């Protein structure tokens, strides 16, 4: 049986706003559309969730019983790159984690994929 989450959070990794695979995403527009149009409890944008200060943020921020939707690189890369931050927080990357690949997408497609992830949860 799927867990019912008290809160939903969108944690966007912008890959330093420099990754060629995300050149077609306007992160300002994307975050404002998420804020205004999608049901969630909070959202953050971070330049590199997979590096030490991103991992430290995850360690302080993540809690159990919250669904984390993580728009970032390819899903299989996210599992490897975000693992340490989730482990430091003591939060499993299972039903409470929903990776969304926004690589090689534009703002509208990324938004629709994030919307779908939030609606499915």
mmCIF file of N, CA and C in Angstrom:
data_model
loop_
_atom_site.group_PDB
_atom_site.id
_atom_site.type_symbol
_atom_site.label_atom_id
_atom_site.label_comp_id
_atom_site.label_asym_id
_atom_site.label_seq_id
_atom_site.Cartn_x
_atom_site.Cartn_y
_atom_site.Cartn_z
ATOM 1 N N UNK A 1 0.843 -1.177 0.000
ATOM 2 C CA UNK A 1 0.000 0.000 0.000
ATOM 3 C C UNK A 1 0.886 1.239 0.000
ATOM 4 N N UNK A 2 0.563 2.193 -0.848
ATOM 5 C CA UNK A 2 1.352 3.414 -0.954
ATOM 6 C C UNK A 2 1.185 4.271 0.293
ATOM 7 N N UNK A 3 2.271 4.873 0.688
ATOM 8 C CA UNK A 3 2.263 5.731 1.867
ATOM 9 C C UNK A 3 1.548 7.046 1.553
ATOM 10 N N UNK A 4 0.827 7.571 2.528
ATOM 11 C CA UNK A 4 0.203 8.878 2.394
ATOM 12 C C UNK A 4 1.155 9.888 3.017
ATOM 13 N N UNK A 5 1.522 10.878 2.229
ATOM 14 C CA UNK A 5 2.499 11.854 2.686
ATOM 15 C C UNK A 5 1.805 13.089 3.233
ATOM 16 N N UNK A 6 2.315 13.558 4.374
ATOM 17 C CA UNK A 6 1.771 14.768 4.976
ATOM 18 C C UNK A 6 2.124 15.991 4.153
ATOM 19 N N UNK A 7 3.309 15.971 3.551
ATOM 20 C CA UNK A 7 3.775 17.122 2.778
ATOM 21 C C UNK A 7 4.408 16.658 1.483
ATOM 22 N N UNK A 8 4.436 17.585 0.535
ATOM 23 C CA UNK A 8 5.110 17.365 -0.740
ATOM 24 C C UNK A 8 6.072 18.525 -0.962
ATOM 25 N N UNK A 9 7.310 18.177 -1.331
ATOM 26 C CA UNK A 9 8.337 19.180 -1.568
ATOM 27 C C UNK A 9 8.935 18.982 -2.952
ATOM 28 N N UNK A 10 9.227 20.077 -3.615
ATOM 29 C CA UNK A 10 9.891 20.044 -4.913
ATOM 30 C C UNK A 10 11.293 20.602 -4.707
ATOM 31 N N UNK A 11 12.304 19.764 -4.929
ATOM 32 C CA UNK A 11 13.701 20.157 -4.757
ATOM 33 C C UNK A 11 14.350 20.151 -6.135
ATOM 34 N N UNK A 12 14.556 21.320 -6.706
ATOM 35 C CA UNK A 12 15.073 21.435 -8.061
ATOM 36 C C UNK A 12 16.586 21.628 -8.017
ATOM 37 N N UNK A 13 17.294 20.772 -8.722
ATOM 38 C CA UNK A 13 18.734 20.960 -8.909
ATOM 39 C C UNK A 13 18.925 21.620 -10.267
ATOM 40 N N UNK A 14 19.519 22.796 -10.286
ATOM 41 C CA UNK A 14 19.686 23.551 -11.530
ATOM 42 C C UNK A 14 20.991 23.231 -12.252
ATOM 43 N N UNK A 15 21.793 22.356 -11.688
ATOM 44 C CA UNK A 15 23.095 21.996 -12.279
ATOM 45 C C UNK A 15 23.899 23.252 -12.612
ATOM 46 N N UNK A 16 23.954 24.146 -11.646
ATOM 47 C CA UNK A 16 24.704 25.408 -11.737
ATOM 48 C C UNK A 16 24.242 26.313 -12.877
ATOM 49 N N UNK A 17 23.048 26.101 -13.374
ATOM 50 C CA UNK A 17 22.499 26.889 -14.480
ATOM 51 C C UNK A 17 23.404 26.828 -15.717
ATOM 52 N N UNK A 18 24.292 25.838 -15.789
ATOM 53 C CA UNK A 18 25.270 25.784 -16.870
ATOM 54 C C UNK A 18 25.261 24.485 -17.651
ATOM 55 N N UNK A 19 24.539 23.488 -17.207
ATOM 56 C CA UNK A 19 24.550 22.191 -17.877
ATOM 57 C C UNK A 19 23.895 22.326 -19.256
ATOM 58 N N UNK A 20 24.590 21.910 -20.315
ATOM 59 C CA UNK A 20 24.014 22.012 -21.659
ATOM 60 C C UNK A 20 22.679 21.263 -21.803
ATOM 61 N N UNK A 21 22.474 20.230 -20.988
ATOM 62 C CA UNK A 21 21.222 19.466 -21.102
ATOM 63 C C UNK A 21 20.025 20.239 -20.558
ATOM 64 N N UNK A 22 20.263 21.367 -19.894
ATOM 65 C CA UNK A 22 19.164 22.155 -19.330
ATOM 66 C C UNK A 22 19.118 23.572 -19.899
ATOM 67 N N UNK A 23 19.748 23.758 -21.043
ATOM 68 C CA UNK A 23 19.834 25.088 -21.644
ATOM 69 C C UNK A 23 18.474 25.646 -22.067
ATOM 70 N N UNK A 24 17.493 24.787 -22.285
ATOM 71 C CA UNK A 24 16.180 25.234 -22.738
ATOM 72 C C UNK A 24 15.185 25.442 -21.605
ATOM 73 N N UNK A 25 15.660 25.389 -20.371
ATOM 74 C CA UNK A 25 14.786 25.588 -19.214
ATOM 75 C C UNK A 25 15.041 26.970 -18.620
ATOM 76 N N UNK A 26 13.970 27.711 -18.476
ATOM 77 C CA UNK A 26 14.021 28.995 -17.784
ATOM 78 C C UNK A 26 13.614 28.698 -16.338
ATOM 79 N N UNK A 27 14.609 28.593 -15.452
ATOM 80 C CA UNK A 27 14.332 28.175 -14.075
ATOM 81 C C UNK A 27 13.491 29.189 -13.302
ATOM 82 N N UNK A 28 13.617 30.469 -13.632
ATOM 83 C CA UNK A 28 12.768 31.471 -12.996
ATOM 84 C C UNK A 28 11.302 31.250 -13.340
ATOM 85 N N UNK A 29 11.027 31.065 -14.621
ATOM 86 C CA UNK A 29 9.657 30.803 -15.068
ATOM 87 C C UNK A 29 9.148 29.478 -14.507
ATOM 88 N N UNK A 30 9.991 28.449 -14.560
ATOM 89 C CA UNK A 30 9.587 27.127 -14.062
ATOM 90 C C UNK A 30 9.212 27.191 -12.585
ATOM 91 N N UNK A 31 10.045 27.806 -11.789
ATOM 92 C CA UNK A 31 9.764 27.854 -10.347
ATOM 93 C C UNK A 31 8.517 28.680 -10.043
ATOM 94 N N UNK A 32 8.291 29.748 -10.773
ATOM 95 C CA UNK A 32 7.086 30.551 -10.538
ATOM 96 C C UNK A 32 5.832 29.791 -10.949
ATOM 97 N N UNK A 33 5.904 29.059 -12.033
ATOM 98 C CA UNK A 33 4.746 28.251 -12.442
ATOM 99 C C UNK A 33 4.454 27.168 -11.418
ATOM 100 N N UNK A 34 5.489 26.513 -10.914
ATOM 101 C CA UNK A 34 5.282 25.497 -9.874
ATOM 102 C C UNK A 34 4.648 26.145 -8.655
ATOM 103 N N UNK A 35 5.207 27.272 -8.233
ATOM 104 C CA UNK A 35 4.705 27.971 -7.040
ATOM 105 C C UNK A 35 3.238 28.345 -7.176
ATOM 106 N N UNK A 36 2.859 28.822 -8.345
ATOM 107 C CA UNK A 36 1.502 29.333 -8.539
ATOM 108 C C UNK A 36 0.481 28.261 -8.934
ATOM 109 N N UNK A 37 0.922 27.199 -9.609
ATOM 110 C CA UNK A 37 -0.033 26.295 -10.236
ATOM 111 C C UNK A 37 -0.093 24.884 -9.663
ATOM 112 N N UNK A 38 0.921 24.460 -8.930
ATOM 113 C CA UNK A 38 0.952 23.060 -8.500
ATOM 114 C C UNK A 38 0.835 22.924 -6.986
ATOM 115 N N UNK A 39 0.136 21.901 -6.529
ATOM 116 C CA UNK A 39 0.001 21.681 -5.090
ATOM 117 C C UNK A 39 1.289 21.108 -4.492
ATOM 118 N N UNK A 40 1.896 21.861 -3.608
ATOM 119 C CA UNK A 40 3.100 21.426 -2.900
ATOM 120 C C UNK A 40 3.228 22.285 -1.645
ATOM 121 N N UNK A 41 4.030 21.825 -0.709
ATOM 122 C CA UNK A 41 4.202 22.557 0.542
ATOM 123 C C UNK A 41 5.387 23.507 0.501
ATOM 124 N N UNK A 42 6.435 23.114 -0.188
ATOM 125 C CA UNK A 42 7.550 24.029 -0.396
ATOM 126 C C UNK A 42 8.409 23.559 -1.556
ATOM 127 N N UNK A 43 9.261 24.496 -2.013
ATOM 128 C CA UNK A 43 10.127 24.241 -3.153
ATOM 129 C C UNK A 43 11.446 24.943 -2.894
ATOM 130 N N UNK A 44 12.518 24.361 -3.433
ATOM 131 C CA UNK A 44 13.794 25.066 -3.409
ATOM 132 C C UNK A 44 14.536 24.787 -4.693
ATOM 133 N N UNK A 45 15.365 25.741 -5.063
ATOM 134 C CA UNK A 45 16.283 25.587 -6.189
ATOM 135 C C UNK A 45 17.680 25.627 -5.617
ATOM 136 N N UNK A 46 18.498 24.700 -6.041
ATOM 137 C CA UNK A 46 19.886 24.649 -5.570
ATOM 138 C C UNK A 46 20.773 24.394 -6.780
ATOM 139 N N UNK A 47 21.955 25.022 -6.836
ATOM 140 C CA UNK A 47 22.807 24.838 -8.005
ATOM 141 C C UNK A 47 23.421 23.442 -8.127
ATOM 142 N N UNK A 48 23.649 22.747 -7.031
ATOM 143 C CA UNK A 48 24.239 21.404 -7.091
ATOM 144 C C UNK A 48 23.867 20.614 -5.838
ATOM 145 N N UNK A 49 22.715 19.985 -5.844
ATOM 146 C CA UNK A 49 22.309 19.166 -4.699
ATOM 147 C C UNK A 49 23.237 17.982 -4.487
ATOM 148 N N UNK A 50 24.003 17.612 -5.519
ATOM 149 C CA UNK A 50 24.863 16.434 -5.429
ATOM 150 C C UNK A 50 26.240 16.747 -4.855
ATOM 151 N N UNK A 51 26.553 17.999 -4.594
ATOM 152 C CA UNK A 51 27.864 18.329 -4.037
ATOM 153 C C UNK A 51 27.746 18.566 -2.532
ATOM 154 N N UNK A 52 28.872 18.737 -1.871
ATOM 155 C CA UNK A 52 28.903 18.719 -0.408
ATOM 156 C C UNK A 52 27.903 19.672 0.248
ATOM 157 N N UNK A 53 27.829 20.926 -0.197
ATOM 158 C CA UNK A 53 26.885 21.816 0.482
ATOM 159 C C UNK A 53 25.436 21.457 0.150
ATOM 160 N N UNK A 54 25.188 20.861 -1.015
ATOM 161 C CA UNK A 54 23.854 20.356 -1.331
ATOM 162 C C UNK A 54 23.499 19.154 -0.470
ATOM 163 N N UNK A 55 24.473 18.264 -0.284
ATOM 164 C CA UNK A 55 24.255 17.111 0.586
ATOM 165 C C UNK A 55 23.997 17.553 2.020
ATOM 166 N N UNK A 56 24.734 18.560 2.477
ATOM 167 C CA UNK A 56 24.525 19.070 3.836
ATOM 168 C C UNK A 56 23.135 19.682 3.974
ATOM 169 N N UNK A 57 22.680 20.373 2.947
ATOM 170 C CA UNK A 57 21.324 20.929 2.963
ATOM 171 C C UNK A 57 20.304 19.799 3.060
ATOM 172 N N UNK A 58 20.473 18.769 2.235
ATOM 173 C CA UNK A 58 19.550 17.630 2.285
ATOM 174 C C UNK A 58 19.570 16.974 3.657
ATOM 175 N N UNK A 59 20.749 16.832 4.234
ATOM 176 C CA UNK A 59 20.861 16.207 5.555
ATOM 177 C C UNK A 59 20.068 16.989 6.602
ATOM 178 N N UNK A 60 20.081 18.307 6.506
ATOM 179 C CA UNK A 60 19.338 19.142 7.461
ATOM 180 C C UNK A 60 17.854 19.240 7.137
ATOM 181 N N UNK A 61 17.512 19.134 5.871
ATOM 182 C CA UNK A 61 16.151 19.401 5.418
ATOM 183 C C UNK A 61 15.249 18.173 5.382
ATOM 184 N N UNK A 62 15.776 17.059 4.895
ATOM 185 C CA UNK A 62 14.928 15.901 4.630
ATOM 186 C C UNK A 62 14.386 15.260 5.901
ATOM 187 N N UNK A 63 13.134 14.845 5.807
ATOM 188 C CA UNK A 63 12.458 14.158 6.901
ATOM 189 C C UNK A 63 11.656 13.002 6.301
ATOM 190 N N UNK A 64 11.364 12.034 7.115
ATOM 191 C CA UNK A 64 10.487 10.959 6.665
ATOM 192 C C UNK A 64 9.064 11.488 6.589
ATOM 193 N N UNK A 65 8.217 10.794 5.868
ATOM 194 C CA UNK A 65 6.809 11.132 5.707
ATOM 195 C C UNK A 65 6.588 12.400 4.875
ATOM 196 N N UNK A 66 7.583 12.763 4.069
ATOM 197 C CA UNK A 66 7.464 13.852 3.108
ATOM 198 C C UNK A 66 7.809 13.267 1.747
ATOM 199 N N UNK A 67 7.045 13.619 0.734
ATOM 200 C CA UNK A 67 7.376 13.206 -0.623
ATOM 201 C C UNK A 67 8.312 14.240 -1.220
ATOM 202 N N UNK A 68 9.453 13.789 -1.727
ATOM 203 C CA UNK A 68 10.420 14.671 -2.365
ATOM 204 C C UNK A 68 10.432 14.407 -3.865
ATOM 205 N N UNK A 69 9.997 15.398 -4.632
ATOM 206 C CA UNK A 69 10.070 15.359 -6.078
ATOM 207 C C UNK A 69 11.337 16.121 -6.448
ATOM 208 N N UNK A 70 12.253 15.461 -7.173
ATOM 209 C CA UNK A 70 13.541 16.068 -7.472
ATOM 210 C C UNK A 70 13.748 16.222 -8.978
ATOM 211 N N UNK A 71 13.324 17.347 -9.533
ATOM 212 C CA UNK A 71 13.640 17.629 -10.935
ATOM 213 C C UNK A 71 15.134 17.929 -11.056
ATOM 214 N N UNK A 72 15.818 17.161 -11.884
ATOM 215 C CA UNK A 72 17.265 17.306 -12.034
ATOM 216 C C UNK A 72 17.697 16.506 -13.258
ATOM 217 N N UNK A 73 18.903 15.967 -13.189
ATOM 218 C CA UNK A 73 19.463 15.182 -14.290
ATOM 219 C C UNK A 73 18.691 13.868 -14.453
ATOM 220 N N UNK A 74 19.220 12.977 -15.270
ATOM 221 C CA UNK A 74 18.562 11.688 -15.504
ATOM 222 C C UNK A 74 18.315 10.966 -14.183
ATOM 223 N N UNK A 75 17.221 10.243 -14.135
ATOM 224 C CA UNK A 75 16.799 9.580 -12.899
ATOM 225 C C UNK A 75 17.860 8.639 -12.333
ATOM 226 N N UNK A 76 18.519 7.868 -13.197
ATOM 227 C CA UNK A 76 19.535 6.937 -12.701
ATOM 228 C C UNK A 76 20.749 7.685 -12.135
ATOM 229 N N UNK A 77 21.063 8.848 -12.688
ATOM 230 C CA UNK A 77 22.152 9.662 -12.139
ATOM 231 C C UNK A 77 21.743 10.250 -10.790
ATOM 232 N N UNK A 78 20.489 10.690 -10.688
ATOM 233 C CA UNK A 78 20.016 11.256 -9.421
ATOM 234 C C UNK A 78 20.155 10.251 -8.287
ATOM 235 N N UNK A 79 19.794 9.007 -8.562
ATOM 236 C CA UNK A 79 19.857 7.983 -7.507
ATOM 237 C C UNK A 79 21.264 7.903 -6.941
ATOM 238 N N UNK A 80 22.262 7.961 -7.801
ATOM 239 C CA UNK A 80 23.651 7.889 -7.371
ATOM 240 C C UNK A 80 24.114 9.209 -6.742
ATOM 241 N N UNK A 81 23.771 10.341 -7.376
ATOM 242 C CA UNK A 81 24.292 11.633 -6.940
ATOM 243 C C UNK A 81 23.624 12.183 -5.679
ATOM 244 N N UNK A 82 22.357 11.842 -5.454
ATOM 245 C CA UNK A 82 21.646 12.358 -4.275
ATOM 246 C C UNK A 82 21.657 11.385 -3.106
ATOM 247 N N UNK A 83 22.156 10.185 -3.333
ATOM 248 C CA UNK A 83 22.160 9.123 -2.316
ATOM 249 C C UNK A 83 22.780 9.571 -0.989
ATOM 250 N N UNK A 84 23.939 10.211 -1.036
ATOM 251 C CA UNK A 84 24.629 10.579 0.200
ATOM 252 C C UNK A 84 23.827 11.578 1.030
ATOM 253 N N UNK A 85 23.203 12.551 0.368
ATOM 254 C CA UNK A 85 22.378 13.511 1.101
ATOM 255 C C UNK A 85 21.191 12.855 1.781
ATOM 256 N N UNK A 86 20.545 11.925 1.084
ATOM 257 C CA UNK A 86 19.426 11.200 1.683
ATOM 258 C C UNK A 86 19.917 10.327 2.839
ATOM 259 N N UNK A 87 21.065 9.662 2.648
ATOM 260 C CA UNK A 87 21.596 8.804 3.718
ATOM 261 C C UNK A 87 21.957 9.622 4.953
ATOM 262 N N UNK A 88 22.576 10.781 4.756
ATOM 263 C CA UNK A 88 22.936 11.639 5.892
ATOM 264 C C UNK A 88 21.694 12.054 6.686
ATOM 265 N N UNK A 89 20.571 12.207 5.977
ATOM 266 C CA UNK A 89 19.316 12.598 6.640
ATOM 267 C C UNK A 89 18.593 11.402 7.244
ATOM 268 N N UNK A 90 19.042 10.183 6.919
ATOM 269 C CA UNK A 90 18.357 8.995 7.415
ATOM 270 C C UNK A 90 17.030 8.754 6.719
ATOM 271 N N UNK A 91 16.916 9.200 5.472
ATOM 272 C CA UNK A 91 15.687 9.054 4.698
ATOM 273 C C UNK A 91 15.964 8.105 3.531
ATOM 274 N N UNK A 92 15.149 7.078 3.411
ATOM 275 C CA UNK A 92 15.291 6.112 2.332
ATOM 276 C C UNK A 92 14.844 6.726 1.010
ATOM 277 N N UNK A 93 15.482 6.311 -0.061
ATOM 278 C CA UNK A 93 15.080 6.749 -1.403
ATOM 279 C C UNK A 93 14.143 5.687 -1.971
ATOM 280 N N UNK A 94 12.908 5.664 -1.463
ATOM 281 C CA UNK A 94 11.941 4.677 -1.936
ATOM 282 C C UNK A 94 10.646 5.378 -2.315
ATOM 283 N N UNK A 95 9.541 5.053 -1.693
ATOM 284 C CA UNK A 95 8.251 5.652 -2.048
ATOM 285 C C UNK A 95 8.191 7.152 -1.772
ATOM 286 N N UNK A 96 9.067 7.654 -0.921
ATOM 287 C CA UNK A 96 9.029 9.076 -0.577
ATOM 288 C C UNK A 96 9.918 9.917 -1.497
ATOM 289 N N UNK A 97 10.457 9.308 -2.537
ATOM 290 C CA UNK A 97 11.333 10.017 -3.467
ATOM 291 C C UNK A 97 10.870 9.781 -4.888
ATOM 292 N N UNK A 98 10.649 10.863 -5.605
ATOM 293 C CA UNK A 98 10.165 10.783 -6.990
ATOM 294 C C UNK A 98 11.106 11.607 -7.871
ATOM 295 N N UNK A 99 12.101 10.962 -8.497
ATOM 296 C CA UNK A 99 12.993 11.698 -9.387
ATOM 297 C C UNK A 99 12.281 12.047 -10.694
ATOM 298 N N UNK A 100 12.570 13.228 -11.213
ATOM 299 C CA UNK A 100 12.025 13.667 -12.492
ATOM 300 C C UNK A 100 13.192 14.162 -13.336
ATOM 301 N N UNK A 101 13.430 13.514 -14.452
ATOM 302 C CA UNK A 101 14.495 13.969 -15.338
ATOM 303 C C UNK A 101 14.024 15.187 -16.121
ATOM 304 N N UNK A 102 14.785 16.279 -16.012
ATOM 305 C CA UNK A 102 14.476 17.464 -16.816
ATOM 306 C C UNK A 102 15.592 17.724 -17.836
ATOM 307 N N UNK A 103 16.472 16.764 -17.997
ATOM 308 C CA UNK A 103 17.546 16.866 -18.989
ATOM 309 C C UNK A 103 16.960 16.894 -20.392
ATOM 310 N N UNK A 104 17.484 17.783 -21.204
ATOM 311 C CA UNK A 104 17.099 17.912 -22.607
ATOM 312 C C UNK A 104 15.616 18.196 -22.790
ATOM 313 N N UNK A 105 15.057 18.959 -21.864
ATOM 314 C CA UNK A 105 13.651 19.355 -21.952
ATOM 315 C C UNK A 105 13.571 20.872 -21.940
ATOM 316 N N UNK A 106 12.410 21.370 -22.360
ATOM 317 C CA UNK A 106 12.194 22.813 -22.255
ATOM 318 C C UNK A 106 11.348 23.087 -21.010
ATOM 319 N N UNK A 107 11.102 24.349 -20.751
ATOM 320 C CA UNK A 107 10.390 24.743 -19.532
ATOM 321 C C UNK A 107 9.014 24.096 -19.450
ATOM 322 N N UNK A 108 8.262 24.113 -20.540
ATOM 323 C CA UNK A 108 6.901 23.552 -20.528
ATOM 324 C C UNK A 108 6.912 22.046 -20.267
ATOM 325 N N UNK A 109 7.809 21.344 -20.928
ATOM 326 C CA UNK A 109 7.886 19.891 -20.734
ATOM 327 C C UNK A 109 8.325 19.558 -19.314
ATOM 328 N N UNK A 110 9.312 20.284 -18.801
ATOM 329 C CA UNK A 110 9.757 20.060 -17.417
ATOM 330 C C UNK A 110 8.606 20.302 -16.449
ATOM 331 N N UNK A 111 7.874 21.395 -16.640
ATOM 332 C CA UNK A 111 6.735 21.703 -15.778
ATOM 333 C C UNK A 111 5.710 20.568 -15.816
ATOM 334 N N UNK A 112 5.372 20.102 -17.014
ATOM 335 C CA UNK A 112 4.369 19.041 -17.132
ATOM 336 C C UNK A 112 4.829 17.745 -16.475
ATOM 337 N N UNK A 113 6.115 17.434 -16.565
ATOM 338 C CA UNK A 113 6.635 16.222 -15.919
ATOM 339 C C UNK A 113 6.599 16.349 -14.393
ATOM 340 N N UNK A 114 6.891 17.533 -13.872
ATOM 341 C CA UNK A 114 6.825 17.778 -12.423
ATOM 342 C C UNK A 114 5.377 17.701 -11.964
ATOM 343 N N UNK A 115 4.483 18.285 -12.736
ATOM 344 C CA UNK A 115 3.055 18.233 -12.422
ATOM 345 C C UNK A 115 2.574 16.787 -12.341
ATOM 346 N N UNK A 116 2.974 15.993 -13.323
ATOM 347 C CA UNK A 116 2.568 14.570 -13.353
ATOM 348 C C UNK A 116 3.105 13.840 -12.112
ATOM 349 N N UNK A 117 4.338 14.104 -11.741
ATOM 350 C CA UNK A 117 4.923 13.444 -10.565
ATOM 351 C C UNK A 117 4.153 13.809 -9.292
ATOM 352 N N UNK A 118 3.764 15.062 -9.163
ATOM 353 C CA UNK A 118 3.016 15.480 -7.972
ATOM 354 C C UNK A 118 1.602 14.876 -7.980
ATOM 355 N N UNK A 119 0.982 14.809 -9.137
ATOM 356 C CA UNK A 119 -0.371 14.252 -9.230
ATOM 357 C C UNK A 119 -0.404 12.755 -8.968
ATOM 358 N N UNK A 120 0.654 12.040 -9.330
ATOM 359 C CA UNK A 120 0.702 10.589 -9.140
ATOM 360 C C UNK A 120 0.934 10.204 -7.691
ATOM 361 N N UNK A 121 1.345 11.149 -6.895
ATOM 362 C CA UNK A 121 1.722 10.837 -5.514
ATOM 363 C C UNK A 121 0.631 11.169 -4.533
#
